Amino acid sequence: MALTAAVAAVAVALAASLGGSSGGDAQPSGKPSTSPTPAEVEVRNATPRPDWKPYTGPVPILEYHVLGPAPEDAPYPELYVTRPDFHRQMDWLDENGFEAVTLETVQDAWYRGGTLPAKPVVISFDDGYRPQFTYALPELRRHGWPGVLNLKAEGSDLYESNVEAMIAAGWELASHTIDHSDLTTLGATELEEEVAGSRRMLRREYGVPVKNFCYPAGQFDSTVIAAVEAAGYTGATTEIPGYAKSNAPYELARFEILGSTGVTGLAGDLGG
Ligand SMILES: [Zn+2]
């Protein structure tokens, strides 16, 4: 699914109106890339803090799609979370002691003795919609948090410079295939291309490890898991609701946040 032209146009207009603060797109061409704009400075929780502790227990992962109002003809209006709702959900997390980290940071704690904040949460964004850059990046930055971008390697709404700005802010880039196929329907060659090929593309394009994978529409089976493992991924996220656990690295649960979830639904998901 894609944003309608109207919504995309609004997002582009918004980004333009924000001028230099919206990241690489608006920078004058002569500006040296060695002086980072505020948008390019890594956020606080991108790397472990001194007060974090070792932790190997379950961690909630949230799943967002589009931030903004659903257009009338949207095929899946529930996948749109309004910006006020998203803003309130992030504030609720902060007020209740949650701190967002990347999935890589969670895995460092799970498998390699790393540390986490007292109430860790991973906030993931699927597919690559423009508001994930224009809105989620600054909103998470306000809290000092990185997110996880589960990016389709081709055909997302994000410019390469948007993704680069998110990575510079400490976000994790994870693969969400090349063209968002249902992986359980593919033959071996196509499966390898979507799973391992997307990782090769993203690593080449952005120069980051791409350690995790996200199943399109949450669809997977044992053949798909084997392909994900063979491609060298550390973990993979599903749409099975619940807390993610270290003993199921390729079946990591996520709470899907929908238009109807609100703060009450989020609090319910997290047991608050
Ligand atoms: Zn998706």
PDB file of C-alpha atoms and ligand atoms in Angstrom:
ATOM      1  CA  MET A   1       0.000   0.000   0.000  1.00  0.00           C
ATOM      2  CA  ALA A   2       1.163   3.553  -0.663  1.00  0.00           C
ATOM      3  CA  LEU A   3       0.272   7.036   0.449  1.00  0.00           C
ATOM      4  CA  THR A   4      -2.152   8.802  -1.824  1.00  0.00           C
ATOM      5  CA  ALA A   5      -0.682  11.543  -3.957  1.00  0.00           C
ATOM      6  CA  ALA A   6      -2.490  14.121  -1.840  1.00  0.00           C
ATOM      7  CA  VAL A   7      -0.983  12.947   1.427  1.00  0.00           C
ATOM      8  CA  ALA A   8       2.444  12.595  -0.141  1.00  0.00           C
ATOM      9  CA  ALA A   9       2.172  16.150  -1.491  1.00  0.00           C
ATOM     10  CA  VAL A  10       1.301  17.448   1.973  1.00  0.00           C
ATOM     11  CA  ALA A  11       4.304  15.619   3.444  1.00  0.00           C
ATOM     12  CA  VAL A  12       6.614  17.095   0.809  1.00  0.00           C
ATOM     13  CA  ALA A  13       5.167  20.580   1.343  1.00  0.00           C
ATOM     14  CA  LEU A  14       5.595  20.175   5.096  1.00  0.00           C
ATOM     15  CA  ALA A  15       9.192  19.066   4.717  1.00  0.00           C
ATOM     16  CA  ALA A  16       9.868  22.040   2.440  1.00  0.00           C
ATOM     17  CA  SER A  17       8.287  24.471   4.887  1.00  0.00           C
ATOM     18  CA  LEU A  18      10.547  23.183   7.648  1.00  0.00           C
ATOM     19  CA  GLY A  19      13.555  24.257   5.605  1.00  0.00           C
ATOM     20  CA  GLY A  20      16.992  23.306   6.872  1.00  0.00           C
ATOM     21  CA  SER A  21      15.690  21.499   9.922  1.00  0.00           C
ATOM     22  CA  SER A  22      14.222  18.711   7.810  1.00  0.00           C
ATOM     23  CA  GLY A  23      17.568  17.128   7.030  1.00  0.00           C
ATOM     24  CA  GLY A  24      19.789  16.648   4.028  1.00  0.00           C
ATOM     25  CA  ASP A  25      17.235  17.495   1.323  1.00  0.00           C
ATOM     26  CA  ALA A  26      17.193  21.195   2.077  1.00  0.00           C
ATOM     27  CA  GLN A  27      20.892  21.758   2.618  1.00  0.00           C
ATOM     28  CA  PRO A  28      22.594  24.235   0.303  1.00  0.00           C
ATOM     29  CA  SER A  29      24.758  22.291  -2.097  1.00  0.00           C
ATOM     30  CA  GLY A  30      27.976  24.039  -1.082  1.00  0.00           C
ATOM     31  CA  LYS A  31      27.683  23.146   2.598  1.00  0.00           C
ATOM     32  CA  PRO A  32      30.398  20.757   3.816  1.00  0.00           C
ATOM     33  CA  SER A  33      28.945  17.463   5.038  1.00  0.00           C
ATOM     34  CA  THR A  34      31.376  17.423   7.974  1.00  0.00           C
ATOM     35  CA  SER A  35      29.338  19.947  10.017  1.00  0.00           C
ATOM     36  CA  PRO A  36      26.262  18.071  11.240  1.00  0.00           C
ATOM     37  CA  THR A  37      22.930  19.874  11.426  1.00  0.00           C
ATOM     38  CA  PRO A  38      20.962  19.358  14.671  1.00  0.00           C
ATOM     39  CA  ALA A  39      18.921  16.741  12.795  1.00  0.00           C
ATOM     40  CA  GLU A  40      22.048  14.640  12.318  1.00  0.00           C
ATOM     41  CA  VAL A  41      23.194  14.446  15.943  1.00  0.00           C
ATOM     42  CA  GLU A  42      22.764  11.027  17.527  1.00  0.00           C
ATOM     43  CA  VAL A  43      20.085  10.807  20.212  1.00  0.00           C
ATOM     44  CA  ARG A  44      20.809   9.987  23.872  1.00  0.00           C
ATOM     45  CA  ASN A  45      19.572   6.378  23.893  1.00  0.00           C
ATOM     46  CA  ALA A  46      21.347   5.395  20.671  1.00  0.00           C
ATOM     47  CA  THR A  47      24.150   3.979  22.830  1.00  0.00           C
ATOM     48  CA  PRO A  48      23.994   2.456  26.355  1.00  0.00           C
ATOM     49  CA  ARG A  49      23.861   4.912  29.285  1.00  0.00           C
ATOM     50  CA  PRO A  50      25.916   4.499  32.498  1.00  0.00           C
ATOM     51  CA  ASP A  51      22.814   3.757  34.623  1.00  0.00           C
ATOM     52  CA  TRP A  52      21.550   0.912  32.405  1.00  0.00           C
ATOM     53  CA  LYS A  53      21.716  -2.664  33.750  1.00  0.00           C
ATOM     54  CA  PRO A  54      22.133  -6.157  32.262  1.00  0.00           C
ATOM     55  CA  TYR A  55      18.717  -7.571  31.305  1.00  0.00           C
ATOM     56  CA  THR A  56      17.703 -10.634  29.279  1.00  0.00           C
ATOM     57  CA  GLY A  57      13.937 -10.639  29.859  1.00  0.00           C
ATOM     58  CA  PRO A  58      11.060  -9.890  27.456  1.00  0.00           C
ATOM     59  CA  VAL A  59      10.904  -6.486  25.737  1.00  0.00           C
ATOM     60  CA  PRO A  60       7.876  -4.892  24.029  1.00  0.00           C
ATOM     61  CA  ILE A  61       8.278  -3.878  20.381  1.00  0.00           C
ATOM     62  CA  LEU A  62       5.710  -1.450  18.932  1.00  0.00           C
ATOM     63  CA  GLU A  63       4.785  -1.487  15.235  1.00  0.00           C
ATOM     64  CA  TYR A  64       3.653   1.677  13.447  1.00  0.00           C
ATOM     65  CA  HIS A  65       2.800   2.350   9.808  1.00  0.00           C
ATOM     66  CA  VAL A  66       1.566   5.778   8.624  1.00  0.00           C
ATOM     67  CA  LEU A  67       1.381   8.740  11.011  1.00  0.00           C
ATOM     68  CA  GLY A  68      -1.436  11.049   9.976  1.00  0.00           C
ATOM     69  CA  PRO A  69      -5.157  10.961   9.210  1.00  0.00           C
ATOM     70  CA  ALA A  70      -6.386   8.170   6.922  1.00  0.00           C
ATOM     71  CA  PRO A  71      -7.590   9.426   3.526  1.00  0.00           C
ATOM     72  CA  GLU A  72     -11.210   8.484   2.770  1.00  0.00           C
ATOM     73  CA  ASP A  73     -10.209   5.905   0.156  1.00  0.00           C
ATOM     74  CA  ALA A  74      -7.444   4.280   2.242  1.00  0.00           C
ATOM     75  CA  PRO A  75      -7.686   0.490   1.809  1.00  0.00           C
ATOM     76  CA  TYR A  76      -6.466  -0.105   5.381  1.00  0.00           C
ATOM     77  CA  PRO A  77      -7.524   2.985   7.404  1.00  0.00           C
ATOM     78  CA  GLU A  78      -6.574   1.248  10.674  1.00  0.00           C
ATOM     79  CA  LEU A  79      -2.876   1.483   9.704  1.00  0.00           C
ATOM     80  CA  TYR A  80      -3.028   5.297  10.100  1.00  0.00           C
ATOM     81  CA  VAL A  81      -2.292   6.675  13.577  1.00  0.00           C
ATOM     82  CA  THR A  82      -2.955  10.410  13.929  1.00  0.00           C
ATOM     83  CA  ARG A  83      -0.083  12.627  14.978  1.00  0.00           C
ATOM     84  CA  PRO A  84      -1.807  13.785  18.194  1.00  0.00           C
ATOM     85  CA  ASP A  85      -2.361  10.106  19.102  1.00  0.00           C
ATOM     86  CA  PHE A  86       1.274   9.249  18.367  1.00  0.00           C
ATOM     87  CA  HIS A  87       2.450  12.277  20.356  1.00  0.00           C
ATOM     88  CA  ARG A  88       0.289  11.243  23.353  1.00  0.00           C
ATOM     89  CA  GLN A  89       1.518   7.632  23.128  1.00  0.00           C
ATOM     90  CA  MET A  90       5.172   8.734  23.183  1.00  0.00           C
ATOM     91  CA  ASP A  91       4.470  11.052  26.136  1.00  0.00           C
ATOM     92  CA  TRP A  92       2.655   8.224  27.945  1.00  0.00           C
ATOM     93  CA  LEU A  93       5.664   5.911  27.480  1.00  0.00           C
ATOM     94  CA  ASP A  94       8.027   8.580  28.814  1.00  0.00           C
ATOM     95  CA  GLU A  95       5.802   9.475  31.779  1.00  0.00           C
ATOM     96  CA  ASN A  96       5.529   5.785  32.686  1.00  0.00           C
ATOM     97  CA  GLY A  97       9.274   5.224  32.710  1.00  0.00           C
ATOM     98  CA  PHE A  98       9.663   3.508  29.326  1.00  0.00           C
ATOM     99  CA  GLU A  99      12.747   4.341  27.271  1.00  0.00           C
ATOM    100  CA  ALA A 100      13.092   3.430  23.621  1.00  0.00           C
ATOM    101  CA  VAL A 101      16.181   1.670  22.307  1.00  0.00           C
ATOM    102  CA  THR A 102      16.966  -0.151  19.067  1.00  0.00           C
ATOM    103  CA  LEU A 103      16.430  -3.878  18.619  1.00  0.00           C
ATOM    104  CA  GLU A 104      20.202  -4.224  18.148  1.00  0.00           C
ATOM    105  CA  THR A 105      20.710  -2.766  21.627  1.00  0.00           C
ATOM    106  CA  VAL A 106      18.194  -5.278  23.035  1.00  0.00           C
ATOM    107  CA  GLN A 107      20.036  -8.120  21.305  1.00  0.00           C
ATOM    108  CA  ASP A 108      23.373  -6.921  22.701  1.00  0.00           C
ATOM    109  CA  ALA A 109      21.807  -7.241  26.177  1.00  0.00           C
ATOM    110  CA  TRP A 110      20.125 -10.570  25.420  1.00  0.00           C
ATOM    111  CA  TYR A 111      23.079 -12.347  23.841  1.00  0.00           C
ATOM    112  CA  ARG A 112      26.274 -10.422  24.645  1.00  0.00           C
ATOM    113  CA  GLY A 113      26.014  -9.108  28.203  1.00  0.00           C
ATOM    114  CA  GLY A 114      24.989  -5.571  27.201  1.00  0.00           C
ATOM    115  CA  THR A 115      22.759  -3.285  29.242  1.00  0.00           C
ATOM    116  CA  LEU A 116      19.269  -1.789  28.917  1.00  0.00           C
ATOM    117  CA  PRO A 117      17.211   0.903  30.648  1.00  0.00           C
ATOM    118  CA  ALA A 118      14.871  -0.231  33.454  1.00  0.00           C
ATOM    119  CA  LYS A 119      11.801  -0.333  31.142  1.00  0.00           C
ATOM    120  CA  PRO A 120      13.034  -0.802  27.582  1.00  0.00           C
ATOM    121  CA  VAL A 121      10.743  -0.526  24.542  1.00  0.00           C
ATOM    122  CA  VAL A 122      11.517  -0.751  20.810  1.00  0.00           C
ATOM    123  CA  ILE A 123       9.527   1.535  18.502  1.00  0.00           C
ATOM    124  CA  SER A 124       9.475   0.215  14.932  1.00  0.00           C
ATOM    125  CA  PHE A 125       8.125   1.761  11.740  1.00  0.00           C
ATOM    126  CA  ASP A 126       7.281  -0.391   8.732  1.00  0.00           C
ATOM    127  CA  ASP A 127       7.655   0.129   4.970  1.00  0.00           C
ATOM    128  CA  GLY A 128       9.125   3.672   4.890  1.00  0.00           C
ATOM    129  CA  TYR A 129       6.385   6.329   4.832  1.00  0.00           C
ATOM    130  CA  ARG A 130       7.296  10.029   4.664  1.00  0.00           C
ATOM    131  CA  PRO A 131       5.821  10.974   8.083  1.00  0.00           C
ATOM    132  CA  GLN A 132       8.221   8.507   9.698  1.00  0.00           C
ATOM    133  CA  PHE A 133      10.927  11.016   8.731  1.00  0.00           C
ATOM    134  CA  THR A 134       9.013  14.287   8.909  1.00  0.00           C
ATOM    135  CA  TYR A 135       7.219  13.493  12.161  1.00  0.00           C
ATOM    136  CA  ALA A 136       8.456  10.375  14.018  1.00  0.00           C
ATOM    137  CA  LEU A 137      12.137  11.330  13.819  1.00  0.00           C
ATOM    138  CA  PRO A 138      11.703  14.744  15.542  1.00  0.00           C
ATOM    139  CA  GLU A 139       9.103  13.364  17.991  1.00  0.00           C
ATOM    140  CA  LEU A 140      11.408  10.538  19.123  1.00  0.00           C
ATOM    141  CA  ARG A 141      14.351  12.950  19.212  1.00  0.00           C
ATOM    142  CA  ARG A 142      12.429  15.101  21.693  1.00  0.00           C
ATOM    143  CA  HIS A 143      12.512  12.099  24.070  1.00  0.00           C
ATOM    144  CA  GLY A 144      16.151  11.214  23.284  1.00  0.00           C
ATOM    145  CA  TRP A 145      15.093   7.958  21.595  1.00  0.00           C
ATOM    146  CA  PRO A 146      16.084   6.100  18.437  1.00  0.00           C
ATOM    147  CA  GLY A 147      13.565   4.115  16.380  1.00  0.00           C
ATOM    148  CA  VAL A 148      13.821   1.125  14.084  1.00  0.00           C
ATOM    149  CA  LEU A 149      13.045   1.623  10.390  1.00  0.00           C
ATOM    150  CA  ASN A 150      11.868  -1.571   8.672  1.00  0.00           C
ATOM    151  CA  LEU A 151      12.495  -0.410   5.130  1.00  0.00           C
ATOM    152  CA  LYS A 152      11.405  -1.862   1.806  1.00  0.00           C
ATOM    153  CA  ALA A 153      14.629  -1.731  -0.217  1.00  0.00           C
ATOM    154  CA  GLU A 154      12.756  -0.369  -3.251  1.00  0.00           C
ATOM    155  CA  GLY A 155       9.695   1.810  -3.730  1.00  0.00           C
ATOM    156  CA  SER A 156       9.278   3.365  -0.270  1.00  0.00           C
ATOM    157  CA  ASP A 157       8.229   7.014   0.151  1.00  0.00           C
ATOM    158  CA  LEU A 158      11.505   7.982   1.845  1.00  0.00           C
ATOM    159  CA  TYR A 159      14.380   9.709   0.069  1.00  0.00           C
ATOM    160  CA  GLU A 160      17.835   8.243   0.604  1.00  0.00           C
ATOM    161  CA  SER A 161      18.761  11.446   2.501  1.00  0.00           C
ATOM    162  CA  ASN A 162      15.806  10.877   4.877  1.00  0.00           C
ATOM    163  CA  VAL A 163      17.033   7.377   5.726  1.00  0.00           C
ATOM    164  CA  GLU A 164      20.588   8.689   6.141  1.00  0.00           C
ATOM    165  CA  ALA A 165      19.357  11.348   8.611  1.00  0.00           C
ATOM    166  CA  MET A 166      17.485   8.687  10.626  1.00  0.00           C
ATOM    167  CA  ILE A 167      20.606   6.485  10.755  1.00  0.00           C
ATOM    168  CA  ALA A 168      22.701   9.507  11.807  1.00  0.00           C
ATOM    169  CA  ALA A 169      20.238  10.080  14.677  1.00  0.00           C
ATOM    170  CA  GLY A 170      20.938   6.543  15.929  1.00  0.00           C
ATOM    171  CA  TRP A 171      18.040   4.732  14.298  1.00  0.00           C
ATOM    172  CA  GLU A 172      18.470   1.097  13.319  1.00  0.00           C
ATOM    173  CA  LEU A 173      17.892   0.179   9.683  1.00  0.00           C
ATOM    174  CA  ALA A 174      16.261  -3.244   9.274  1.00  0.00           C
ATOM    175  CA  SER A 175      15.174  -4.988   6.083  1.00  0.00           C
ATOM    176  CA  HIS A 176      11.539  -5.448   5.092  1.00  0.00           C
ATOM    177  CA  THR A 177      12.345  -7.201   1.750  1.00  0.00           C
ATOM    178  CA  ILE A 178      12.663  -5.505  -1.637  1.00  0.00           C
ATOM    179  CA  ASP A 179       9.050  -5.296  -2.772  1.00  0.00           C
ATOM    180  CA  HIS A 180       6.995  -6.469   0.213  1.00  0.00           C
ATOM    181  CA  SER A 181       5.999  -9.881  -1.162  1.00  0.00           C
ATOM    182  CA  ASP A 182       4.301 -12.524   0.962  1.00  0.00           C
ATOM    183  CA  LEU A 183       7.414 -14.639   1.517  1.00  0.00           C
ATOM    184  CA  THR A 184       5.476 -17.848   2.158  1.00  0.00           C
ATOM    185  CA  THR A 185       4.366 -17.870  -1.505  1.00  0.00           C
ATOM    186  CA  LEU A 186       7.814 -17.559  -3.118  1.00  0.00           C
ATOM    187  CA  GLY A 187      10.124 -20.132  -4.686  1.00  0.00           C
ATOM    188  CA  ALA A 188      13.690 -20.563  -3.408  1.00  0.00           C
ATOM    189  CA  THR A 189      15.354 -18.094  -5.807  1.00  0.00           C
ATOM    190  CA  GLU A 190      12.838 -15.297  -5.226  1.00  0.00           C
ATOM    191  CA  LEU A 191      12.921 -15.925  -1.483  1.00  0.00           C
ATOM    192  CA  GLU A 192      16.723 -15.593  -1.406  1.00  0.00           C
ATOM    193  CA  GLU A 193      16.527 -12.376  -3.445  1.00  0.00           C
ATOM    194  CA  GLU A 194      13.891 -10.770  -1.187  1.00  0.00           C
ATOM    195  CA  VAL A 195      15.570 -11.816   2.077  1.00  0.00           C
ATOM    196  CA  ALA A 196      19.339 -11.844   1.407  1.00  0.00           C
ATOM    197  CA  GLY A 197      19.182  -9.550  -1.644  1.00  0.00           C
ATOM    198  CA  SER A 198      17.414  -6.782   0.269  1.00  0.00           C
ATOM    199  CA  ARG A 199      20.084  -6.965   2.978  1.00  0.00           C
ATOM    200  CA  ARG A 200      22.857  -6.663   0.375  1.00  0.00           C
ATOM    201  CA  MET A 201      21.113  -3.655  -1.216  1.00  0.00           C
ATOM    202  CA  LEU A 202      20.583  -1.801   2.063  1.00  0.00           C
ATOM    203  CA  ARG A 203      24.106  -2.503   3.319  1.00  0.00           C
ATOM    204  CA  ARG A 204      25.590  -1.239   0.055  1.00  0.00           C
ATOM    205  CA  GLU A 205      23.359   1.840  -0.058  1.00  0.00           C
ATOM    206  CA  TYR A 206      23.642   2.928   3.590  1.00  0.00           C
ATOM    207  CA  GLY A 207      26.820   1.290   4.902  1.00  0.00           C
ATOM    208  CA  VAL A 208      25.190  -0.112   8.051  1.00  0.00           C
ATOM    209  CA  PRO A 209      25.047  -3.769   9.203  1.00  0.00           C
ATOM    210  CA  VAL A 210      21.250  -4.395   8.750  1.00  0.00           C
ATOM    211  CA  LYS A 211      21.105  -7.049  11.469  1.00  0.00           C
ATOM    212  CA  ASN A 212      17.335  -7.571  11.619  1.00  0.00           C
ATOM    213  CA  PHE A 213      14.489  -8.487   9.295  1.00  0.00           C
ATOM    214  CA  CYS A 214      10.754  -7.809   9.365  1.00  0.00           C
ATOM    215  CA  TYR A 215       8.288 -10.195   7.654  1.00  0.00           C
ATOM    216  CA  PRO A 216       5.907  -8.385   5.254  1.00  0.00           C
ATOM    217  CA  ALA A 217       2.373  -8.537   6.687  1.00  0.00           C
ATOM    218  CA  GLY A 218       3.806 -10.780   9.415  1.00  0.00           C
ATOM    219  CA  GLN A 219       3.792 -13.791   7.049  1.00  0.00           C
ATOM    220  CA  PHE A 220       6.433 -16.473   7.632  1.00  0.00           C
ATOM    221  CA  ASP A 221       6.945 -20.233   7.921  1.00  0.00           C
ATOM    222  CA  SER A 222       9.894 -22.538   8.643  1.00  0.00           C
ATOM    223  CA  THR A 223      11.275 -22.163   5.082  1.00  0.00           C
ATOM    224  CA  VAL A 224      11.204 -18.371   5.408  1.00  0.00           C
ATOM    225  CA  ILE A 225      12.909 -18.519   8.821  1.00  0.00           C
ATOM    226  CA  ALA A 226      15.658 -20.725   7.352  1.00  0.00           C
ATOM    227  CA  ALA A 227      16.242 -18.147   4.578  1.00  0.00           C
ATOM    228  CA  VAL A 228      16.381 -15.297   7.117  1.00  0.00           C
ATOM    229  CA  GLU A 229      18.901 -17.192   9.223  1.00  0.00           C
ATOM    230  CA  ALA A 230      20.981 -18.136   6.158  1.00  0.00           C
ATOM    231  CA  ALA A 231      21.110 -14.458   5.111  1.00  0.00           C
ATOM    232  CA  GLY A 232      22.892 -13.670   8.388  1.00  0.00           C
ATOM    233  CA  TYR A 233      20.166 -11.774  10.224  1.00  0.00           C
ATOM    234  CA  THR A 234      20.262 -11.814  14.037  1.00  0.00           C
ATOM    235  CA  GLY A 235      16.497 -11.626  14.426  1.00  0.00           C
ATOM    236  CA  ALA A 236      13.144 -11.112  12.706  1.00  0.00           C
ATOM    237  CA  THR A 237       9.957  -9.370  13.798  1.00  0.00           C
ATOM    238  CA  THR A 238       6.410 -10.663  13.320  1.00  0.00           C
ATOM    239  CA  GLU A 239       2.911  -9.333  14.009  1.00  0.00           C
ATOM    240  CA  ILE A 240       2.244 -11.846  16.782  1.00  0.00           C
ATOM    241  CA  PRO A 241       1.103  -9.694  19.714  1.00  0.00           C
ATOM    242  CA  GLY A 242       3.083  -9.872  22.942  1.00  0.00           C
ATOM    243  CA  TYR A 243       6.508  -9.123  24.369  1.00  0.00           C
ATOM    244  CA  ALA A 244       9.533 -10.189  22.291  1.00  0.00           C
ATOM    245  CA  LYS A 245      11.648 -12.897  23.926  1.00  0.00           C
ATOM    246  CA  SER A 246      15.307 -13.833  23.526  1.00  0.00           C
ATOM    247  CA  ASN A 247      14.579 -17.536  22.971  1.00  0.00           C
ATOM    248  CA  ALA A 248      12.577 -16.881  19.763  1.00  0.00           C
ATOM    249  CA  PRO A 249      14.944 -14.665  17.734  1.00  0.00           C
ATOM    250  CA  TYR A 250      13.181 -15.225  14.386  1.00  0.00           C
ATOM    251  CA  GLU A 251       9.641 -14.979  15.778  1.00  0.00           C
ATOM    252  CA  LEU A 252       9.856 -11.723  17.735  1.00  0.00           C
ATOM    253  CA  ALA A 253       6.414 -10.570  18.845  1.00  0.00           C
ATOM    254  CA  ARG A 254       5.235  -6.980  18.283  1.00  0.00           C
ATOM    255  CA  PHE A 255       2.284  -4.901  19.362  1.00  0.00           C
ATOM    256  CA  GLU A 256       0.706  -3.429  16.211  1.00  0.00           C
ATOM    257  CA  ILE A 257      -0.442   0.113  16.982  1.00  0.00           C
ATOM    258  CA  LEU A 258      -3.589   0.979  15.017  1.00  0.00           C
ATOM    259  CA  GLY A 259      -5.756   4.064  14.572  1.00  0.00           C
ATOM    260  CA  SER A 260      -8.064   2.795  17.295  1.00  0.00           C
ATOM    261  CA  THR A 261      -5.329   1.875  19.800  1.00  0.00           C
ATOM    262  CA  GLY A 262      -4.894   5.253  21.508  1.00  0.00           C
ATOM    263  CA  VAL A 263      -3.139   5.639  24.854  1.00  0.00           C
ATOM    264  CA  THR A 264      -5.586   3.251  26.542  1.00  0.00           C
ATOM    265  CA  GLY A 265      -4.800   0.442  24.096  1.00  0.00           C
ATOM    266  CA  LEU A 266      -1.060   1.021  24.390  1.00  0.00           C
ATOM    267  CA  ALA A 267      -1.259   0.984  28.184  1.00  0.00           C
ATOM    268  CA  GLY A 268      -3.259  -2.248  27.958  1.00  0.00           C
ATOM    269  CA  ASP A 269      -0.696  -3.849  25.614  1.00  0.00           C
ATOM    270  CA  LEU A 270       2.158  -2.976  27.978  1.00  0.00           C
ATOM    271  CA  GLY A 271       0.277  -4.077  31.056  1.00  0.00           C
ATOM    272  CA  GLY A 272      -0.040  -0.523  32.408  1.00  0.00           C
TER     273      GLY A 272
HETATM  274 ZN    ZN B   1       5.042  -3.833   5.677  1.00  0.00          ZN
END
